[in-house]
XYZ file of C-alpha atoms in Angstrom:
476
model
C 0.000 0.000 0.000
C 1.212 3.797 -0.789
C 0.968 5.397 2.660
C 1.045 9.365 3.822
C 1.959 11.036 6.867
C -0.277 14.006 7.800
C 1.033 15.566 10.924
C 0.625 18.878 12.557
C 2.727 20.689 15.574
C 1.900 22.326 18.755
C 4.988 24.374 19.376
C 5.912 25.646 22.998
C 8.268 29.136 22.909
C 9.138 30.662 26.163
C 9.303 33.854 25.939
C 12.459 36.249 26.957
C 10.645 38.595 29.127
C 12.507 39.126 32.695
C 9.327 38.370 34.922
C 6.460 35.844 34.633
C 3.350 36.503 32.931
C 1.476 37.139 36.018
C 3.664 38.540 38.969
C 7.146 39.614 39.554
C 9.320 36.767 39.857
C 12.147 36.110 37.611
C 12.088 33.869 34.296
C 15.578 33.238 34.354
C 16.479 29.278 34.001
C 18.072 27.254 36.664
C 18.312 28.522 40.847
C 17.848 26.554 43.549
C 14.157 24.975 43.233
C 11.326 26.687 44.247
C 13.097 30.149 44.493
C 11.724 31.508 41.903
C 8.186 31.703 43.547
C 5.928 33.654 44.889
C 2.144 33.204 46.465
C 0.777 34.208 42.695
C 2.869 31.257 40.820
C 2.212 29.182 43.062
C -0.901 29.359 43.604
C -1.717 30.373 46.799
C -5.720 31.553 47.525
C -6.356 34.757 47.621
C -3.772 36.042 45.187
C -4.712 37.832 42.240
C -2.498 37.752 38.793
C -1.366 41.265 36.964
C -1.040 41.003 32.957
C 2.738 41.629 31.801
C 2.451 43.975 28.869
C 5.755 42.497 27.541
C 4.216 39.352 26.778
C 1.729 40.431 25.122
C 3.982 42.307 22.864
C 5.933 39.521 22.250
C 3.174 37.818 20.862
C 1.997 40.137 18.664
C 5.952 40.770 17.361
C 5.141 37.274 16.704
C 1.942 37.584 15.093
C 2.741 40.184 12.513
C 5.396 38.271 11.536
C 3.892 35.154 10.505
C 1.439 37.612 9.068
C -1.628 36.341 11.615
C -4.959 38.095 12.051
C -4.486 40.034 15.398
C -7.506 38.996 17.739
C -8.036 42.988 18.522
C -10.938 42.088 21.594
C -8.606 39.498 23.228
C -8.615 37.647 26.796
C -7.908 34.407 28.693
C -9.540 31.435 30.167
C -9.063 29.336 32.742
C -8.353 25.229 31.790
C -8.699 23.757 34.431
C -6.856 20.086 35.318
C -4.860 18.103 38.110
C -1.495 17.479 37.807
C 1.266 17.376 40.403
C 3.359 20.238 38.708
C -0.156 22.668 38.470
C -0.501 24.330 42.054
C -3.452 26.092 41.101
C -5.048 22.552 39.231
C -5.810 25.353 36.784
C -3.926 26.842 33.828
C -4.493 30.538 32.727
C -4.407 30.020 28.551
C -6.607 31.049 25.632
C -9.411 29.244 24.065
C -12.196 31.358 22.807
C -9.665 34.650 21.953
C -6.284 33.670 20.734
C -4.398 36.668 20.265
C -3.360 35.401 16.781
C -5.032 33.303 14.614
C -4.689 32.580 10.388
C -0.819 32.761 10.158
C 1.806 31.217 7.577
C 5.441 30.482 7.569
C 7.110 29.284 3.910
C 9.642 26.791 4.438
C 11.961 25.010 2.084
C 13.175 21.373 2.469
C 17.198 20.333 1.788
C 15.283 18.267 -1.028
C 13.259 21.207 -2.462
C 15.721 23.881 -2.321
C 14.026 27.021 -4.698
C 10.520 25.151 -4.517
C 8.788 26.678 -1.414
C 5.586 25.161 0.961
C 3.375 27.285 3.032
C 2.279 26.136 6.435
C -0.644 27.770 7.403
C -0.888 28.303 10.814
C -3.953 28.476 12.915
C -3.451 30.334 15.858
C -0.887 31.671 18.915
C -2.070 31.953 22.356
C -0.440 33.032 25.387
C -0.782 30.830 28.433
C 1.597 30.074 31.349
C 3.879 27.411 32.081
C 3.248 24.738 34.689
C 6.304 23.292 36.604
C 8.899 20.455 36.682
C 8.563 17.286 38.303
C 11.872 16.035 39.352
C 11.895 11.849 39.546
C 14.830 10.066 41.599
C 14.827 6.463 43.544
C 13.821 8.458 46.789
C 10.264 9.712 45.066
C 8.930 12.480 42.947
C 9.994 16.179 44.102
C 8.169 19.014 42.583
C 9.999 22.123 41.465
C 7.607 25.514 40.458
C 9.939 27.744 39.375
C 8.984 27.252 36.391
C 5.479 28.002 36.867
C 4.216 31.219 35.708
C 7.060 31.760 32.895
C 5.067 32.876 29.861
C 4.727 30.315 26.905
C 3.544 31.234 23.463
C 1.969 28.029 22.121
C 1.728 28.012 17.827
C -0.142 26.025 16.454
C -0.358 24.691 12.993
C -2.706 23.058 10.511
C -2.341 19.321 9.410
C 0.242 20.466 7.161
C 3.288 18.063 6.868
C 3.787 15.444 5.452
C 7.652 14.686 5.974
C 9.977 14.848 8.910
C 12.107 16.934 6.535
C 9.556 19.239 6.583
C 8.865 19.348 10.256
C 12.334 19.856 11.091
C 12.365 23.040 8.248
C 9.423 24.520 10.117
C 11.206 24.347 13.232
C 14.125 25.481 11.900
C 12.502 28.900 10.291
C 10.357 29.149 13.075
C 13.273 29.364 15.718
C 15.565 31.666 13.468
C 12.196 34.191 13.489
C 11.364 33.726 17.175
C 15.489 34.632 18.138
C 15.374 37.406 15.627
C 12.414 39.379 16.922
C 14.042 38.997 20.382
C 11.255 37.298 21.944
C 12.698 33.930 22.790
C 16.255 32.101 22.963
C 15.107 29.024 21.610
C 17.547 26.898 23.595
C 15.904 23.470 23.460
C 18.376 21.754 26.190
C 16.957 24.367 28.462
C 13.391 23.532 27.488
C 12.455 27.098 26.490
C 10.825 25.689 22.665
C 9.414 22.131 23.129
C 7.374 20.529 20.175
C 4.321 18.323 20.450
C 3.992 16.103 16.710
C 0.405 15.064 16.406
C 1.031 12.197 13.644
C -1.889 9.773 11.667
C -0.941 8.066 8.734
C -3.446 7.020 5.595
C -3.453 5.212 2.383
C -2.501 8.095 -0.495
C -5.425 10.208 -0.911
C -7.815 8.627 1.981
C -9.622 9.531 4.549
C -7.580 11.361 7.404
C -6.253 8.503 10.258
C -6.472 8.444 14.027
C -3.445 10.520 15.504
C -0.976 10.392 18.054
C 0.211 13.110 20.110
C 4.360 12.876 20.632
C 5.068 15.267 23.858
C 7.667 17.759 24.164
C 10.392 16.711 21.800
C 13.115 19.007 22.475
C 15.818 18.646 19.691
C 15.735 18.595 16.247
C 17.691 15.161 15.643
C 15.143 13.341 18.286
C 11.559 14.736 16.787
C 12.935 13.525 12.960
C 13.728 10.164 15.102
C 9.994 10.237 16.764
C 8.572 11.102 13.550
C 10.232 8.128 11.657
C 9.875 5.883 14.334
C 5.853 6.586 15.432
C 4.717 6.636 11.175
C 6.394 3.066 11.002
C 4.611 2.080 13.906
C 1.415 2.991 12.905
C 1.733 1.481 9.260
C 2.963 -1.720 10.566
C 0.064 -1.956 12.673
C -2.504 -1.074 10.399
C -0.779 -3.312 7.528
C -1.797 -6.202 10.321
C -4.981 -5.439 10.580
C -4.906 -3.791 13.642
C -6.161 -0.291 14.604
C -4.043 2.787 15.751
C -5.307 4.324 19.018
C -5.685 8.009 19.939
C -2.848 8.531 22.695
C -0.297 10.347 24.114
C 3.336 8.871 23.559
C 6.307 9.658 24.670
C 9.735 9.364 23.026
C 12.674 7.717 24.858
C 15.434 8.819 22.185
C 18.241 6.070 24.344
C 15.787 3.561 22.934
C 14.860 4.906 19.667
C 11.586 4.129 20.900
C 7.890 5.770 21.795
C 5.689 4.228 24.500
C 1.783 5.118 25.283
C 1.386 7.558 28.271
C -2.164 7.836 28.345
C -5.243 7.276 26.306
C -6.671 10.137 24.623
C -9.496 8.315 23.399
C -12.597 10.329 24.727
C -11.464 14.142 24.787
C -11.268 14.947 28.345
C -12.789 18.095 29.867
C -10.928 21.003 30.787
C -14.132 22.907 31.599
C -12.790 25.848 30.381
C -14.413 29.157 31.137
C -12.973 33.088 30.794
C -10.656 34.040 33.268
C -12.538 35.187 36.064
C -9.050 37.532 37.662
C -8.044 39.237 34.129
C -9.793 41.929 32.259
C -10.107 41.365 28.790
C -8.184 43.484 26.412
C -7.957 46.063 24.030
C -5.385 45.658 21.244
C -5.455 49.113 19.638
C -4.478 49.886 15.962
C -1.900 52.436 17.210
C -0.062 49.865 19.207
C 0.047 47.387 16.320
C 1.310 50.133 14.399
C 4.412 51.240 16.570
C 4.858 47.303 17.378
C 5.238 46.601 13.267
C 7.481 49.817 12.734
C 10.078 48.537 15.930
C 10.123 45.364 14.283
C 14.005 43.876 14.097
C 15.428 43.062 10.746
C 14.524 39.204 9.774
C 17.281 36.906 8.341
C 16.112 36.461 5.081
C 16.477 40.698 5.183
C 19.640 40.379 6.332
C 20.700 37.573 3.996
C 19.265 39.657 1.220
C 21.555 42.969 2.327
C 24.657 40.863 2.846
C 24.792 40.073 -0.570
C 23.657 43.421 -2.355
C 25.400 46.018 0.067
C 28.130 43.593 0.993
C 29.339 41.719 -1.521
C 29.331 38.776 0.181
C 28.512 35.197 -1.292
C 25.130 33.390 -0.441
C 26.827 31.092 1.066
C 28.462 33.123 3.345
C 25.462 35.305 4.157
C 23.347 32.168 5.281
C 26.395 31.033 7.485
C 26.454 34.679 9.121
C 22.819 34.589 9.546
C 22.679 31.189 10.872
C 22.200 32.646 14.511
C 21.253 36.043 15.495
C 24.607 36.444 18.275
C 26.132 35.731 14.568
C 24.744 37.892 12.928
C 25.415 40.722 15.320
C 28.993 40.019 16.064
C 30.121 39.735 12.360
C 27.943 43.427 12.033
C 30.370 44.677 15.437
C 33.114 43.877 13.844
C 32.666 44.975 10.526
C 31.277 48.033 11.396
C 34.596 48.808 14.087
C 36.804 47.390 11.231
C 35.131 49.062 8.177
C 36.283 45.530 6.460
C 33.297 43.186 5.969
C 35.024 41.464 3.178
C 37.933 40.170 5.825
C 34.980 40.311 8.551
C 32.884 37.509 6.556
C 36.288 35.770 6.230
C 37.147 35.662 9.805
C 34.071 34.808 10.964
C 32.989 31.980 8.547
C 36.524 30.809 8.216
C 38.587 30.265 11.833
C 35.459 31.745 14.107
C 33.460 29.128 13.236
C 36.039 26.551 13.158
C 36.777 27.187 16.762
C 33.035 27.521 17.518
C 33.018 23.748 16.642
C 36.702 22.742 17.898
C 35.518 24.296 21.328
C 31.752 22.906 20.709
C 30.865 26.569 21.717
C 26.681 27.687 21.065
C 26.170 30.035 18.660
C 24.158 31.688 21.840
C 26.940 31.258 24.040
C 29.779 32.975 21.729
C 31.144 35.964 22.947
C 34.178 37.358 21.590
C 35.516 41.171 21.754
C 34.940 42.754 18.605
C 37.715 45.371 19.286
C 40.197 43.036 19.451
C 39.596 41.131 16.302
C 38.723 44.409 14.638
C 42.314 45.554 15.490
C 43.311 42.075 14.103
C 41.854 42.641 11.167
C 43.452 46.086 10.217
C 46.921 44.024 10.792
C 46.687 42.170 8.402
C 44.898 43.846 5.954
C 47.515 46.859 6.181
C 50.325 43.950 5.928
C 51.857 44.441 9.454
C 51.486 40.746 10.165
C 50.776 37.463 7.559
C 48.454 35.024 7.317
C 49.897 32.550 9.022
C 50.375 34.798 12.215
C 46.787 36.063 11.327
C 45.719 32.536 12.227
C 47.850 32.405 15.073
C 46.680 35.269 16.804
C 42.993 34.572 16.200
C 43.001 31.077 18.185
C 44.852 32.664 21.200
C 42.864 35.972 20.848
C 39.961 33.518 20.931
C 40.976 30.877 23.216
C 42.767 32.718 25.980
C 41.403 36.492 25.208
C 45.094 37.470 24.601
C 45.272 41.285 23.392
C 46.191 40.620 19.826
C 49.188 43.616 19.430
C 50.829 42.406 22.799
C 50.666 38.725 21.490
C 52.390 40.043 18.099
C 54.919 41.382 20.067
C 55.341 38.628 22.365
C 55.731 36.297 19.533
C 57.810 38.388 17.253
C 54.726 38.096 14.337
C 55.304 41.271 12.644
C 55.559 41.047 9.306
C 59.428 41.546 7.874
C 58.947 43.770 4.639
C 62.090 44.833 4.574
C 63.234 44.409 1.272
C 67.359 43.713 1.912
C 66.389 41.388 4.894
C 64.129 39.345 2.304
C 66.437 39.180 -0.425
C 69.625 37.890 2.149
C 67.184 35.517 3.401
C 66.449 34.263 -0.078
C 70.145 34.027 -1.278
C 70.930 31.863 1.635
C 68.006 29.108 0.981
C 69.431 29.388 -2.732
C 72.669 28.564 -1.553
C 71.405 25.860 0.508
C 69.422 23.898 -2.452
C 71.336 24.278 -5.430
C 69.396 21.134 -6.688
C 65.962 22.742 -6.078
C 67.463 25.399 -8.170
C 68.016 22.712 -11.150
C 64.586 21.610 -10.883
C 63.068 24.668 -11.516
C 64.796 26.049 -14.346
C 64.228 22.283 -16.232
C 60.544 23.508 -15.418
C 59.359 21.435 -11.985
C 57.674 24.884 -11.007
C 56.330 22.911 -8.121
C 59.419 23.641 -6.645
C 58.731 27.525 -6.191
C 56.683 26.499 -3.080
C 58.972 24.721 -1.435
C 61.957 27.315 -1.761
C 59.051 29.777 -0.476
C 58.955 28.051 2.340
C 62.198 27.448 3.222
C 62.509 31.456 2.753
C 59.290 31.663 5.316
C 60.879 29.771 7.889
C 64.440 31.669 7.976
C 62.190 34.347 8.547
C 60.451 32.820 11.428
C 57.346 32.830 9.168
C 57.101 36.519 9.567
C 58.043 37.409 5.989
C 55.845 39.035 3.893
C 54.975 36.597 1.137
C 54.363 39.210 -1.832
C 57.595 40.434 -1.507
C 59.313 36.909 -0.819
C 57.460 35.550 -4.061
C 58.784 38.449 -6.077
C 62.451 38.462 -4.591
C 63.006 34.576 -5.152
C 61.568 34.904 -9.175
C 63.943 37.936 -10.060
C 66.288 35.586 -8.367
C 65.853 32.356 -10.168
C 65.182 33.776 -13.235
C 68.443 35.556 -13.478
């Protein structure tokens, strides 16, 4: 039989903002548990919640850009539910009045490169984040920091039909979430988790029964899921059997997901509007100054590297990999006045080190002075390549000032012209053979009298000069 996947996502993005959605405390990740808590977050009766405005401009920074329908009347609702990790057995969230709804992102697969799909996307809504339950041989120990921390929750249509595309939608979707500043997107820290509701069906059929996958949190493990949970479900059917409407959960040790709970009669989260929270007002004038603050997206960016810049597409999608890359290669090019080099550096030995040093794009920091200064070094000849690349890993590495480390090293470039030319009569004199093999036309040996003319000059010399030197000299 010729099977299809039909999946949609539920996509979890915690937003940036510095307090919760509701009450003072801090968003930021980690702290000792439950210190990041107050009687709102947790719960306590008699508390009353207070809107932060920040999240809801991060959702509609959000909204225009996926180019949703703003909900202008807006408010929340109360879905209510038990679980250990839920101190008020109620979640504040959106049902009736998302605050976006009709979106669309265009993605492109690896295998479809120029040939773009829209996923449409059918609504955003702003809700709150429960907390984290902690499981060890002693018991289950419930931490509620979390709880409180504002989550945008997107929402497609039944849209893919490929992990390849799944992991493209994730893929654009993070790069415009960092870009409009409204989330960091690190998935080992949980802050954008992915639920993959998954049915398969015979080519052109009727739609199956789904599965809901729970908070995949890397790319490489929902593509596993995805693979994994579609051959399940054809295998199953292909016996005659009949897929049933769960929640699963992926253990990516295994390569394996198991049934969590049965989803088979919808349960009832009795929802009902938020009794604490006034609905709001979204007025035109806000969405207007929100659109015209808007940051620059990387497709912009990408678009401007290559017109204004000069640079090659491929090294404008490498620099716009990552906002933090994107903003240091812009530091330095702007201190430097050099993007040219700038695009060099950073896509050549920056990024080699990012891996070498398995550094996150989100965690690079670098001084853009110093590398600026580095730049003008050697693009004014005071220092080679080679020392170039030298100074870079230590200026890197050990945040060595990059003119003191020149010094240190004795990496200034020798131009002087006498000094070149004694330096390249001596390595004549020393390979008088070499010498033979070039004039019967082995030019291959150019390099290696280059090089022996490098290292008497403790690889300082300036090559340009060396190279012209050792011709006038040969060709005598």
């Amino acid at each position: 039989m010729n099977w299809e996947i039909v999946m949609g996502l539920e996509v979890h993005a915690e937003l940036s903002t510095k307090s919760k959605i509701f009450c003072g405390c801090t968003t930021e990740f980690g702290g000792e548990p439950n210190t990041h808590v107050c009687p709102v977050c947790s719960g306590m009766p008699g508390t009353l919640p207070r809107l932060n405005r920040s999240v809801v401009e991060y959702a509609l920074r959000v909204g225009l850009a996926l180019d949703c329908e703003i909900t202008r009347h807006c408010k929340f609702d109360r879905k209510n539910y038990f679980y250990p990790d839920l101190p008020k057995a109620y979640q504040v969230s959106q049902l009736y009045a998302p605050i976006c709804r009709d979106g669309k992102l265009e993605i492109e697969t690896d295998g479809t490169v120029g040939k773009k799909k829209t996923i449409a996307i059918r609504e955003i809504h702003m809700e709150e984040d429960a907390g984290k339950l902690v499981h060890g041989k002693g018991g289950t120990l419930m931490d509620f920091n979390r709880c409180g921390v504002p989550l945008l929750e997107i929402v497609s249509q039944p849209d893919f039909s490929s992990a390849d595309e799944v992991i493209a939608y994730l893929e654009k979707l993070r790069e415009t979430l960092l870009y409009l500043d409204v989330c960091d997107c690190k998935m080992q820290e949980g802050s954008l988790r992915a639920d993959v509701n998954l049915s398969v069906r015979q080519a052109g059929g009727e739609l199956g029964v789904r599965t809901e996958m729970k908070n995949l949190n890397s790319f490489k493990a929902i593509g596993r899921a995805i693979e994994y949970e579609a051959a399940r479900q054809i295998k199953l059917l292909e016996k005659g059997g009949r897929v049933v409407q769960e929640t699963r959960r992926w253990d990516d040790d295994e390569g394996v997901s198991l049934g969590m709970r049965s989803k088979e009669d919808a349960q009832d989260y009795r929802y009902f509007p938020e009794p604490d929270l006034l609905p709001m007002e979204i007025s035109g004038e806000w969405l207007v100054e929100i659109r015209g603050n808007l940051p620059e997206p990387a497709h912009m960016k990408r678009e401007r590297y290559t017109r204004d810049l000069g640079l090659t597409g491929s090294e404008a999608s490498l620099l716009t990999s990552h906002k933090n890359i994107s903003a240091i290669f812009e530091a330095i090019a702007e201190r430097s006045g050099e993007p040219t080099e700038t695009a060099r550096l950073m896509t050549g030995e920056i990024m080699r080190l990012v891996n070498d040093t398995n550094t996150l794009p989100e965690d690079l920091h670098i001084d853009e002075r110093k590398f600026a200064t580095l730049i003008a070094l050697v693009t004014t000849e005071k220092i080679n390549r080679n020392a170039y690349k030298e100074t870079i890993e230590a200026v890197f590495l050990h945040d060595a000032d990059p003119e003191a480390y020149i010094a240190e090293k004795g990496l200034m470039m020798v131009s002087d012209d006498s000094a070149i030319t004694r330096a390249v009569a001596e390595v004549l004199d020393a390979n008088p053979a070499a010498i033979a093999e070039y004039r019967e036309g082995k030019e291959k040996v150019f390099g290696f009298l280059m090089g022996q003319v490098m290292r008497k000059l403790g690889g300082a010399g300036n090559p340009d000069i060396i190279k012209k030197s050792l011709k006038e000299m040969l060709d005598e």
